[in-house]
CSV table of C-alpha atoms in Angstrom, one decimal:
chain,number,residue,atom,x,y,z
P,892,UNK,CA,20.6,-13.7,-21.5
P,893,UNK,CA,19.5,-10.9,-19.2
P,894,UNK,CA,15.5,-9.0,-18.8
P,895,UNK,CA,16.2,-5.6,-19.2
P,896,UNK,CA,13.5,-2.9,-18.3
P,897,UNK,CA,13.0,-0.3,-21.5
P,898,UNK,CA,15.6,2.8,-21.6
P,899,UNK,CA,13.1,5.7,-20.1
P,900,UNK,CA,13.0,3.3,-17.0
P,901,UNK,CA,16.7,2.7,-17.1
P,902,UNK,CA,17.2,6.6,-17.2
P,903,UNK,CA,15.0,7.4,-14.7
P,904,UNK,CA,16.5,4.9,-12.4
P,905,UNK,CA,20.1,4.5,-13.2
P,906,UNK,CA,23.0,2.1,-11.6
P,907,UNK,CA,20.6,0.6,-9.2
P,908,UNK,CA,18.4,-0.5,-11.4
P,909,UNK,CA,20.7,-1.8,-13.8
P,910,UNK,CA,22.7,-3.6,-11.4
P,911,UNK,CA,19.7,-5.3,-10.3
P,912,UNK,CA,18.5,-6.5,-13.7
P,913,UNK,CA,22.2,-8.0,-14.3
P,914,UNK,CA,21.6,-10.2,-11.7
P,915,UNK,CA,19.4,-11.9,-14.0
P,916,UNK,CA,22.2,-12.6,-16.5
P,917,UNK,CA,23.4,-14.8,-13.7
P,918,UNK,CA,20.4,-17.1,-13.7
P,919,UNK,CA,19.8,-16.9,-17.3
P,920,UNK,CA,23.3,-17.6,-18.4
P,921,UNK,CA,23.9,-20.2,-15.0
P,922,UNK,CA,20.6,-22.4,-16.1
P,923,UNK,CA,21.6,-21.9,-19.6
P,924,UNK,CA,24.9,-23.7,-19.0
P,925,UNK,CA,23.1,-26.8,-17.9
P,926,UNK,CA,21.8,-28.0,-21.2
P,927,UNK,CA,25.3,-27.0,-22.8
P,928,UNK,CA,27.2,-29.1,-19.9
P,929,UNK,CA,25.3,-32.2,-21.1
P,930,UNK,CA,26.2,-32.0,-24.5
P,931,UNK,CA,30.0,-31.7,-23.7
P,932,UNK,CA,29.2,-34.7,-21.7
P,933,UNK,CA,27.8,-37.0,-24.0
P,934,UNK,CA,30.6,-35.6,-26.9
P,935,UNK,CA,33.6,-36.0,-24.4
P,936,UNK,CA,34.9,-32.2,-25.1
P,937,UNK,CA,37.9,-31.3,-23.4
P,938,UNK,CA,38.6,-28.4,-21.3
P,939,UNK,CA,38.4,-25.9,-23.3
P,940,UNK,CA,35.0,-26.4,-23.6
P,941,UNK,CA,34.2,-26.5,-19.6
P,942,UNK,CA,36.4,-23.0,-19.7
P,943,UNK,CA,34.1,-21.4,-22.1
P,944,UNK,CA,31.3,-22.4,-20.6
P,945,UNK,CA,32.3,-21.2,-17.1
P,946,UNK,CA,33.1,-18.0,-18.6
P,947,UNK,CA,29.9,-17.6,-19.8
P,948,UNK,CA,27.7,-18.4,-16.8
P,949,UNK,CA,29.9,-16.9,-14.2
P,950,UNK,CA,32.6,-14.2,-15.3
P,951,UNK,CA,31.0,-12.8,-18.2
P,952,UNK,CA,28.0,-11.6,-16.1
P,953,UNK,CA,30.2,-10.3,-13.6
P,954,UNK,CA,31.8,-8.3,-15.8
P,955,UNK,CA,28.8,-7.2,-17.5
P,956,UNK,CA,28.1,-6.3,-14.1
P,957,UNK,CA,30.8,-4.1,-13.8
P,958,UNK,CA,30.9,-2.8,-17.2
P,959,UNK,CA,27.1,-1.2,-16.0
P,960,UNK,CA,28.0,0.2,-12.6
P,961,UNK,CA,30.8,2.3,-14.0
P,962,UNK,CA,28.8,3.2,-17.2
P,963,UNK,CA,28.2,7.1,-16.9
P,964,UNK,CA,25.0,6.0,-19.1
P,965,UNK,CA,23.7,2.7,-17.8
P,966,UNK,CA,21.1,2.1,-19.9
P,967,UNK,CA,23.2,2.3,-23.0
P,968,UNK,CA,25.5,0.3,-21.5
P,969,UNK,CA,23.0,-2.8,-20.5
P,970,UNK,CA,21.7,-2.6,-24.0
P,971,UNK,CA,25.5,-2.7,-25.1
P,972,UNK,CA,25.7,-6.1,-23.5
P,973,UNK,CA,22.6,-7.6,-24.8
P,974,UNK,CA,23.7,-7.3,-27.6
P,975,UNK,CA,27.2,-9.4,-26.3
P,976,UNK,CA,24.7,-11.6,-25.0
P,977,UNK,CA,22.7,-12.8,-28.3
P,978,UNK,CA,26.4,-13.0,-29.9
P,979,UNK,CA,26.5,-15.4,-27.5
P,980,UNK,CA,24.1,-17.6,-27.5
P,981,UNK,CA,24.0,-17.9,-31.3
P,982,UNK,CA,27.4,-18.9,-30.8
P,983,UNK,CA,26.1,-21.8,-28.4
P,984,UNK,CA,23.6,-22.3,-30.2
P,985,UNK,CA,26.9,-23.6,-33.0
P,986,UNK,CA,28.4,-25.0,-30.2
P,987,UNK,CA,25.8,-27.8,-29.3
P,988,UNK,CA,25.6,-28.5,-33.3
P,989,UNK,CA,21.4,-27.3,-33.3
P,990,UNK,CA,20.6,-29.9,-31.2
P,991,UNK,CA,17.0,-28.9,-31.4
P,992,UNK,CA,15.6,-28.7,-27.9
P,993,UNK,CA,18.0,-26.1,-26.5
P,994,UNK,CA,18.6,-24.3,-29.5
P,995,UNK,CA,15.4,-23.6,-30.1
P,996,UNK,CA,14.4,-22.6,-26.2
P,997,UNK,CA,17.9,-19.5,-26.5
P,998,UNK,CA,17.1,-18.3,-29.2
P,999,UNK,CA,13.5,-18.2,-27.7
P,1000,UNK,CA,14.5,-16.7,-24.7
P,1001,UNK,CA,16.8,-14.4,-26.2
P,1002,UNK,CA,14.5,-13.0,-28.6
P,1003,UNK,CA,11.6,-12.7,-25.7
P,1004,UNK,CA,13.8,-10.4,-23.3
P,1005,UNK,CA,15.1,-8.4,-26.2
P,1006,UNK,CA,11.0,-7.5,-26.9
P,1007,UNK,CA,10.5,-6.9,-23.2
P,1008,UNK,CA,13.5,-4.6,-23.5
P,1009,UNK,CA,13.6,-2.3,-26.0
P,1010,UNK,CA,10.7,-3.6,-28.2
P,1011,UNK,CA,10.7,-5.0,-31.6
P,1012,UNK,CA,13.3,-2.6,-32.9
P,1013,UNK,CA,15.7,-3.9,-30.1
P,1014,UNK,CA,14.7,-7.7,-31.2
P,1015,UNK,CA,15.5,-7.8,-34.5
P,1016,UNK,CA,19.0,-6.0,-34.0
P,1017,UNK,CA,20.3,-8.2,-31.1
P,1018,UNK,CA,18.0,-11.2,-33.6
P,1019,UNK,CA,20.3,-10.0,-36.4
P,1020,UNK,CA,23.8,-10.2,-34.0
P,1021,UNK,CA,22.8,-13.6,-32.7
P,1022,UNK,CA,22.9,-15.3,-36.6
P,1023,UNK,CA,26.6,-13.8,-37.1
P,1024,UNK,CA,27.3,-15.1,-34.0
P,1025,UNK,CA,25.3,-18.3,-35.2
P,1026,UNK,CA,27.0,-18.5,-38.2
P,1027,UNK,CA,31.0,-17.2,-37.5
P,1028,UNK,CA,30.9,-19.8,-34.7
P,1029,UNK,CA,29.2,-22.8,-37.2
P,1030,UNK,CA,31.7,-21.9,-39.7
P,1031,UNK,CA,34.3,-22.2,-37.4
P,1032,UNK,CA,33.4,-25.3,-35.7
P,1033,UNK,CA,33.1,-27.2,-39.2
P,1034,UNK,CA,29.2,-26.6,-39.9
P,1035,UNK,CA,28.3,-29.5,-36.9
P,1036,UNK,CA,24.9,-30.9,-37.2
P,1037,UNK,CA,23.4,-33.0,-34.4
P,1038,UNK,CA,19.5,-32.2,-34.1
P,1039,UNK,CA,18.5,-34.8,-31.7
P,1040,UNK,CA,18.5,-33.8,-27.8
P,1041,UNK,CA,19.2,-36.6,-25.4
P,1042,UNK,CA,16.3,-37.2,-22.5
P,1043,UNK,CA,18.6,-35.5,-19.8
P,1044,UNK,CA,19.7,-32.3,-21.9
P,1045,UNK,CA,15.9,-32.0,-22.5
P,1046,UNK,CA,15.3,-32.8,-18.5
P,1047,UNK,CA,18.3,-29.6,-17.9
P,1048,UNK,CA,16.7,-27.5,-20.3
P,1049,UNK,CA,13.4,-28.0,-18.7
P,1050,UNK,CA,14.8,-25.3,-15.6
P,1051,UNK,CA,16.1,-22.3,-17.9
P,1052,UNK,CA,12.8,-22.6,-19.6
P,1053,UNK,CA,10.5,-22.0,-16.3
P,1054,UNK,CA,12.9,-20.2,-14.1
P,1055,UNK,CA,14.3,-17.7,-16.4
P,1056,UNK,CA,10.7,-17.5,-18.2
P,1057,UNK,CA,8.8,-16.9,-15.6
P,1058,UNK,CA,11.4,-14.4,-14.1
P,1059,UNK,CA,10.8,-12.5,-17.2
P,1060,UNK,CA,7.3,-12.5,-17.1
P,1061,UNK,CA,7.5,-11.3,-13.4
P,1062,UNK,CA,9.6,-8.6,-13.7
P,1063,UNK,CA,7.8,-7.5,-16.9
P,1064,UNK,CA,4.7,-7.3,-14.9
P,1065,UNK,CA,6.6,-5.1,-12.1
P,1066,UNK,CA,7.6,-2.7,-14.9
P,1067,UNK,CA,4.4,-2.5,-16.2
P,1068,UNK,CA,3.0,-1.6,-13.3
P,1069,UNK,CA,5.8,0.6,-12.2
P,1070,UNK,CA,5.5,2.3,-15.6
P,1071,UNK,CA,1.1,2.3,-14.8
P,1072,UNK,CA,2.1,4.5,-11.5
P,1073,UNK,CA,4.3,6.6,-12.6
P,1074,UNK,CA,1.4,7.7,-15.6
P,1075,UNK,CA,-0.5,8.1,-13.1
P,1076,UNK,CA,1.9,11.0,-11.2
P,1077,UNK,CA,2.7,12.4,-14.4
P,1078,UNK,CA,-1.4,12.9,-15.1
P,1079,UNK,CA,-1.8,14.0,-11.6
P,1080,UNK,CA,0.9,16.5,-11.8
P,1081,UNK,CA,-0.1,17.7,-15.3
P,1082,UNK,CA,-3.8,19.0,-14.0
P,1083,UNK,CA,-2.3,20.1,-10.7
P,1084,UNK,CA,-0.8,23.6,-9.5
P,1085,UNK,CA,2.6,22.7,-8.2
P,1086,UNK,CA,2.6,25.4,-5.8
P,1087,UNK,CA,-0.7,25.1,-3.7
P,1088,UNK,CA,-1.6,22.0,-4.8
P,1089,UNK,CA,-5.0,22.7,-6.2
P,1090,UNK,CA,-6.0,21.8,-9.8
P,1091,UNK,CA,-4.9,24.0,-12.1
P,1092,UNK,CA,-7.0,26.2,-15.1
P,1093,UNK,CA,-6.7,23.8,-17.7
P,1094,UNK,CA,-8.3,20.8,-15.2
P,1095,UNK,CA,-11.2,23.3,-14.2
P,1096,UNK,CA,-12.1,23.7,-17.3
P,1097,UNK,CA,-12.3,20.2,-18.0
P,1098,UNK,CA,-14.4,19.7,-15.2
P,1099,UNK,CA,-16.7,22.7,-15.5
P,1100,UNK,CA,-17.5,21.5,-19.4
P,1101,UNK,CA,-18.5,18.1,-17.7
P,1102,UNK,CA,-20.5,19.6,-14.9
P,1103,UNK,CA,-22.2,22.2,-17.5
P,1104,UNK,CA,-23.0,19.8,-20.4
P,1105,UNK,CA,-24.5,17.8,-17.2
P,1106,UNK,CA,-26.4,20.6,-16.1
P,1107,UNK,CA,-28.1,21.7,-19.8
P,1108,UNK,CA,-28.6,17.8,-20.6
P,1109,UNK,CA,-30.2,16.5,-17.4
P,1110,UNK,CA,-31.4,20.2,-15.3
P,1111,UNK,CA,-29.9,20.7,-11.6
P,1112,UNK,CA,-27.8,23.7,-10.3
P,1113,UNK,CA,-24.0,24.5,-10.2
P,1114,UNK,CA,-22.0,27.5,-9.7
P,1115,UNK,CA,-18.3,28.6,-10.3
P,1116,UNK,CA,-17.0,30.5,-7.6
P,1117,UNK,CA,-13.9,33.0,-8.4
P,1118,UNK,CA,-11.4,34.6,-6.6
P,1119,UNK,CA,-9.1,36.7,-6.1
P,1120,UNK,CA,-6.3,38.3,-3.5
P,1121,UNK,CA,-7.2,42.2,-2.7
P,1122,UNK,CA,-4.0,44.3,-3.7
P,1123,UNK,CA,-1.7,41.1,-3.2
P,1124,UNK,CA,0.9,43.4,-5.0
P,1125,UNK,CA,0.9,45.3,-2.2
P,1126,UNK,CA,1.7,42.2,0.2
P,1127,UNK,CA,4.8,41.0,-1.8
P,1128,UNK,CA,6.0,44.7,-1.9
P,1129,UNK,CA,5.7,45.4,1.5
P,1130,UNK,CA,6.8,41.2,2.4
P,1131,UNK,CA,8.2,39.4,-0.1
P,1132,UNK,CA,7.4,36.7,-2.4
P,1133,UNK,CA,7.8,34.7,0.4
P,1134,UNK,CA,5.2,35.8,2.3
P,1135,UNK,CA,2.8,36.1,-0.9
P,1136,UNK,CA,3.3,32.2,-1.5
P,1137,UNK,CA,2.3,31.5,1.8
P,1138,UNK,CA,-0.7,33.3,1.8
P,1139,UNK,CA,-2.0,31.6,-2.0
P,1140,UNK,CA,-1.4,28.2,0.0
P,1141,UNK,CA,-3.4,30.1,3.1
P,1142,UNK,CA,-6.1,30.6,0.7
P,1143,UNK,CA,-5.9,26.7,-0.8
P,1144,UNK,CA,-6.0,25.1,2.1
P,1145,UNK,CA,-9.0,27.6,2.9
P,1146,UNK,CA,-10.8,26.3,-0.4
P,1147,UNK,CA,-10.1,22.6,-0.2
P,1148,UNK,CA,-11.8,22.7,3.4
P,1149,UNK,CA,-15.2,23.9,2.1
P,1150,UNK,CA,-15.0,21.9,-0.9
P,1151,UNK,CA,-17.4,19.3,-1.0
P,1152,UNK,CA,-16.5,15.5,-2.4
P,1153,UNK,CA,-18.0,16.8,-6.3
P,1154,UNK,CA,-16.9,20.0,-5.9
P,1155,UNK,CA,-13.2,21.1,-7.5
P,1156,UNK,CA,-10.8,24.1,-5.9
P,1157,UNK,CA,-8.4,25.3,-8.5
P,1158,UNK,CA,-5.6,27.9,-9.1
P,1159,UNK,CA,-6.3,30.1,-12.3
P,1160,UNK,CA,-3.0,31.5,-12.3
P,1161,UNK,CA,-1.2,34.4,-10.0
P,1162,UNK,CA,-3.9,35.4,-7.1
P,1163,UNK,CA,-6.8,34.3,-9.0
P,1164,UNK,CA,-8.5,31.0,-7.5
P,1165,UNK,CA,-11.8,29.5,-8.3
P,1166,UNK,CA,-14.2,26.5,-7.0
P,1167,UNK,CA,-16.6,24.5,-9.2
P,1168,UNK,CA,-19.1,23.9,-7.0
P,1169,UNK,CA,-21.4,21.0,-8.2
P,1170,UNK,CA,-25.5,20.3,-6.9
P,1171,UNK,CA,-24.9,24.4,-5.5
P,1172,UNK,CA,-27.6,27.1,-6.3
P,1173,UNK,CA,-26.4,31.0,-6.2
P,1174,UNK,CA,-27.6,31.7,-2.8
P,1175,UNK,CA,-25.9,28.3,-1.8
P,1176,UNK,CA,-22.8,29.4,-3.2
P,1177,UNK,CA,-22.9,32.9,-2.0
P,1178,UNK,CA,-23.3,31.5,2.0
P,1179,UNK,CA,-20.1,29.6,0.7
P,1180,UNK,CA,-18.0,32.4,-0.2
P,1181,UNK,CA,-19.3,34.3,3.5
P,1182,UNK,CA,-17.3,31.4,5.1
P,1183,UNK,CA,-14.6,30.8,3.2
P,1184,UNK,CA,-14.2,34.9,4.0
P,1185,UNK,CA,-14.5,34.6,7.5
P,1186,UNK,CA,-12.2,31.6,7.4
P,1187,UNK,CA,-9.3,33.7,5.7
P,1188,UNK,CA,-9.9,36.7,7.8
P,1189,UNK,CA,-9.6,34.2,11.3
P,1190,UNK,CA,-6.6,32.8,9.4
P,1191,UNK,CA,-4.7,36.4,9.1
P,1192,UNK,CA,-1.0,36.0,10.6
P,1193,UNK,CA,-0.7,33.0,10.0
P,1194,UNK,CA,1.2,33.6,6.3
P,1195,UNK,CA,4.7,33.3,7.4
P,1196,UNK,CA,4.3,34.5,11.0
P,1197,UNK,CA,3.3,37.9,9.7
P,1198,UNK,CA,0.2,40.2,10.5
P,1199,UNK,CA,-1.4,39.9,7.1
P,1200,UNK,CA,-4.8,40.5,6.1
P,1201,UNK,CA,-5.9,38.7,4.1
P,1202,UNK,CA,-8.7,39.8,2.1
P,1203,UNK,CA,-10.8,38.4,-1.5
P,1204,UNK,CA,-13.4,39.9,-4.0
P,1205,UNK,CA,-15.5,37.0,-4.9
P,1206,UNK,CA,-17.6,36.3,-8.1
P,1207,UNK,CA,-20.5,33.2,-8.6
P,1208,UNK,CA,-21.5,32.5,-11.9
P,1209,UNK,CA,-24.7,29.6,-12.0
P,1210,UNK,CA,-24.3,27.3,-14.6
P,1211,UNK,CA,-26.1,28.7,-18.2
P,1212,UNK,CA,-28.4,27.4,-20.1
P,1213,UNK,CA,-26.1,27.3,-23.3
P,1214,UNK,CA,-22.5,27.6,-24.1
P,1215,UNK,CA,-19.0,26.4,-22.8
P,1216,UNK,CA,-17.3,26.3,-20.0
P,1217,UNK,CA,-15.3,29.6,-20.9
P,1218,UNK,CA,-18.5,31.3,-21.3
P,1219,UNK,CA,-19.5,29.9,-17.6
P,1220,UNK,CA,-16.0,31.3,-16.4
P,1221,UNK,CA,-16.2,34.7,-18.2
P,1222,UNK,CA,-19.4,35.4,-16.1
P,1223,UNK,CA,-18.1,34.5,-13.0
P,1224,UNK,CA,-14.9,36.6,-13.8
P,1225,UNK,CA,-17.2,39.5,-14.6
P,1226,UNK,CA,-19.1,39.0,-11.1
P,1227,UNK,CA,-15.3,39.3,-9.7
P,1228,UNK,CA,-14.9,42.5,-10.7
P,1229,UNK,CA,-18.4,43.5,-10.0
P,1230,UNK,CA,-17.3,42.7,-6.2
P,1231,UNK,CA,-14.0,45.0,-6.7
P,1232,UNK,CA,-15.9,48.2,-7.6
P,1233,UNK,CA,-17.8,48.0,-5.0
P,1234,UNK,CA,-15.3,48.0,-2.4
P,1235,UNK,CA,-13.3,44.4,-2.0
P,1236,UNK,CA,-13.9,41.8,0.3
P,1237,UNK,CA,-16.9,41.1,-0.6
P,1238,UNK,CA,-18.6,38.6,-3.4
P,1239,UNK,CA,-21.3,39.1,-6.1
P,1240,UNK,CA,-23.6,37.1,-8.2
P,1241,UNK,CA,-23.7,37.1,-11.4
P,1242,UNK,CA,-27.0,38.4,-13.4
């Protein structure tokens, strides 16, 4: 009766992570023997009966175990097993003739870890498998009936019930919060340039909407600062791509050191880079873009070991009165080009 983590966890971590959740079909299935030894105690089964129940706690894990490593997919393969495993246990379930306390705690337990599995689709399939199991192994055994538990089968239920559930409950809580993290990367890298590390358009424009709806609701200042790479074409002509990248990461790092804790550098896309700068006025923001040109221009060389010169047309845009944040980003776009015709490297305002 193992806890198995859902598939997109299973596929994302593979044979390790399978092979560690099997070891939980050793504690479920080695407590779950201890209520079902004490019933072939009190009825004075024969062997048989010990030989079953030793396959079930100890080699049918293992080679569940097995079965998983080797699987090509493990994830289909643990599911593949839990479904063995409610076969199982209904059959037990047969075996001990419903005696009432144990019966009811497996088929508790192997409903609960089917839901923390795969979810209520998962449940009722491997709920579904348990009654044949249930009902092939009743048949067989005669239909026994025998609902009252003895004090010490309820006493050697009483550890499958809070080991193997609270193990469940544990590890449910470490996939949830594995599961919390990793939608937290995938947010992170979803608003995030993967190249310079910088947010990327679609984040900035979140942000600037914020900032401007801010701004027209409550008053203040805040400017959008654009730019973009004089005749980069010409630097991955004359030195590669290479080269090129390292001076867009040149110019990021550049960016995130005068960015202020409410302010947000961004990538727009190829050479184009902007900075939502947040409690700035125009001439704030223009005294900005002087030293984040002096900054590049100290920094030439350094892209790649190379001589290049590194040099940007600037546009600010203030925040306006009315409209979106594409309307805020349009102006400072226009101010960019302003800057370009009249002669690069330099920055202009917005009118």
């Amino acid at each position: 009766m193992p806890f198995l983590t859902d598939s997109a966890e299973l596929a994302v971590e593979g044979i390790g992570a399978a092979r560690r959740i099997g070891w939980m079909r050793f504690v479920g299935n080695g407590l779950g023997a201890l209520p079902i030894a004490s019933i072939i105690l009190e009825r004075h089964d024969g062997p048989v009966a010990w030989l079953l129940l030793l396959s079930n706690a100890v080699i049918w894990p293992a080679v569940a175990l097995v079965l998983i490593h080797r699987a090509q997919k493990p994830a289909t393969a643990q599911f593949r097993c839990m479904i063995i495993d409610s076969l199982l246990g209904g059959a037990w379930i047969a075996f001990m003739a419903l005696s009432i306390v144990p019966s009811a705690l497996f088929a508790a337990l192997l409903v609960a870890d089917k839901i923390a599995a795969g979810g209520v689709r998962l449940a009722a399939r491997a709920t579904l498998i348990l009654a044949v199991g249930f009902a092939a192994a009743w048949l067989a055994l005669g239909a026994p009936y025998q609902p009252i538990t003895s004090q010490r089968t309820i006493l050697l239920s009483l550890p499958f019930l809070f080991v193997y559930g609270i193990g469940l409950s544990f590890l449910s809580w470490q996939l949830a919060r594995r599961v919390k993290s990793q939608n937290r990367q995938l947010q992170r890298l979803s608003r995030m340039d993967p190249l310079v590390e910088l947010a990327n358009r679609g984040f900035l424009i979140q942000r600037a909407q914020q900032t401007l709806e801010k701004v027209q609701r409550e008053g203040g200042a805040a400017c959008l600062l654009m730019l973009d790479v004089d005749d980069f074409k010409r630097i991955n002509d004359a030195h590669g791509h290479r080269a090129g990248d390292e001076v867009l990461r040149q110019i990021a790092v550049t960016l995130r050191a005068f960015a202020g804790p409410g302010d947000t550098p961004a990538r727009l896309g190829g050479d184009e880079f902007a900075v939502l700068l947040g409690e700035c006025t125009p001439a704030e923001a223009m005294g900005v873009a002087e030293r984040i040109k002096q900054q590049l221009q100290c920094a030439e060389g350094e892209a790649d070991a190379l001589a290049i010169p590194i040099s940007v047309s600037m546009g600010i845009a203030g925040a306006p009165g009315q409209g979106a944040a594409e309307d805020w980003l349009a102006m400072a776009d226009r101010a960019l080009y302003q800057a370009k015709r009249q002669g690069k490297n330099t920055a202009s305002v917005a009118e």
